[in-house]
Amino acid sequence: MSTPLIWFYFLFFKFSDQVLSITPQTQEQVDTLRNVSTHYETVLWQPVSNEYISTQVQVHLYVPGNSSVTVKAILQTHGITHKVLLANPNVLTEMQMKNDSTDPRSGSTFYERYHTLEEIYDWINRTAQDNPRTVKAILIGSSYEKRPLYVLKLSFNDRPNRKAMWIDCGIHAREWISPAFCLWFVHHSLSFYQQNSEITRILDSMDVYVLPVMNPDGYKYTWTARRWWRKNRSISKSGFCVGVDLNRNFDVDWVKGSSQNPCEEINCGPFPESEPEAQAVANFLRRHKDTVQLYITIHSYSQMFIFPYSYTFDQAENHNDLLEMVQEAAQRIKRYYRNTYTYGPGAATLYPCSGGSDDWAYKLGIKYSFTFELQDRGEYGFLLPPSHISGACNEALLAVKTIAVKVLEKTQAPANHHTI
Ligand code: 0X9
Ligand code: ZN
């Protein structure tokens, strides 16, 4: 290789942004990593907050090019080894944002691309307009920056006493596969009703409420300013920091195990439901709690099915039912897609934390309540390429259908359904 080329490679890898994978072996290494993630310009991809860093837990750390040399030197001094998970996240970021639908050579459909917030709003309008008998767009509130929060109601018949299920996406701004899933789910429902037996059975028996983007301000911000933004965009009282983690803002054991510091990623806000986005969802579900039987919230990444509780290590009253449902979902994904999903109650499986929407919905009386963490397990993390959208969404769809059918079996008289 010629000298200028060697220099190019050297500078490129030394100074380009990278995502590192690090597994601390000792408490001292844990402390060093916590220190690095707070004092240097880095972003923790996983776990979400440095208090969850512990020995033998894999940490994914985004390190911008300008901190790279310093951060790696510190790691080396403390004997901490690292692997480069993503050598060039910028290229992947561009790939995610390139959604040129006019290019026929792209070969991907609308649902196999990521979309800007404006495109999603257009899609919501179009979907409701094109399917006036089955889809309604319901305005349930607005965001901190006054963007509308629309829920799509899918209703395929008007039998009396219909039950319902709820799916929300995009509570965390940077988890782009999540809104992509909500779009995928609606598209599948509209395309395969009366063709696929499971979705038909579900839609025959339940209305489905789908909130494609719970955190539109944050989502917009990830497209325009900071790709790693997680929270909403509300300005704290002190005015110093921005954003509340909406999945810490629900009224369930609020504040314990999260942070009241507005500068932190897991800031739970000044009081429960302080955020208009969380309040809109909570109000809607409170109004519909007699019909909604199943609550699903879509996140990424790590391939996990979580159920209550996260705020306590106590077992949910129907723990065995919930476990059976996610177990079956994970088994079917393994069988059909060869991918592994882990599962269990939140506190024991992931980490204890309060203020989450799943626990809140459960305590409201929605006895089947789940958080899905979609693909992947860290290979691309938040930068899952568009070519992986269909795989990620199809397996999540299989899980939704598996669980919804099981909910019907548990709650419905057996004669109430027909098969195709
Ligand atoms: O921490 C979260 O909010 C979720 N994980 S994520 O990496 N997508 O941020 C997990 C939520 C699990 N449920 C509760 N903690 N209630
Ligand atoms: Zn999330």
XYZ file of C-alpha atoms and ligand atoms in Angstrom, residues 171-172 175 230 247 298-300 373, ligand 2:
10
model
C -41.779 6.092 22.485
C -37.970 6.318 22.254
C -35.372 3.310 17.948
C -34.062 9.113 23.105
C -41.085 5.400 29.480
C -42.524 -1.575 20.670
C -38.872 -0.725 21.363
C -35.417 -1.762 20.209
C -37.435 -5.104 22.083
Zn -36.912 1.973 24.041
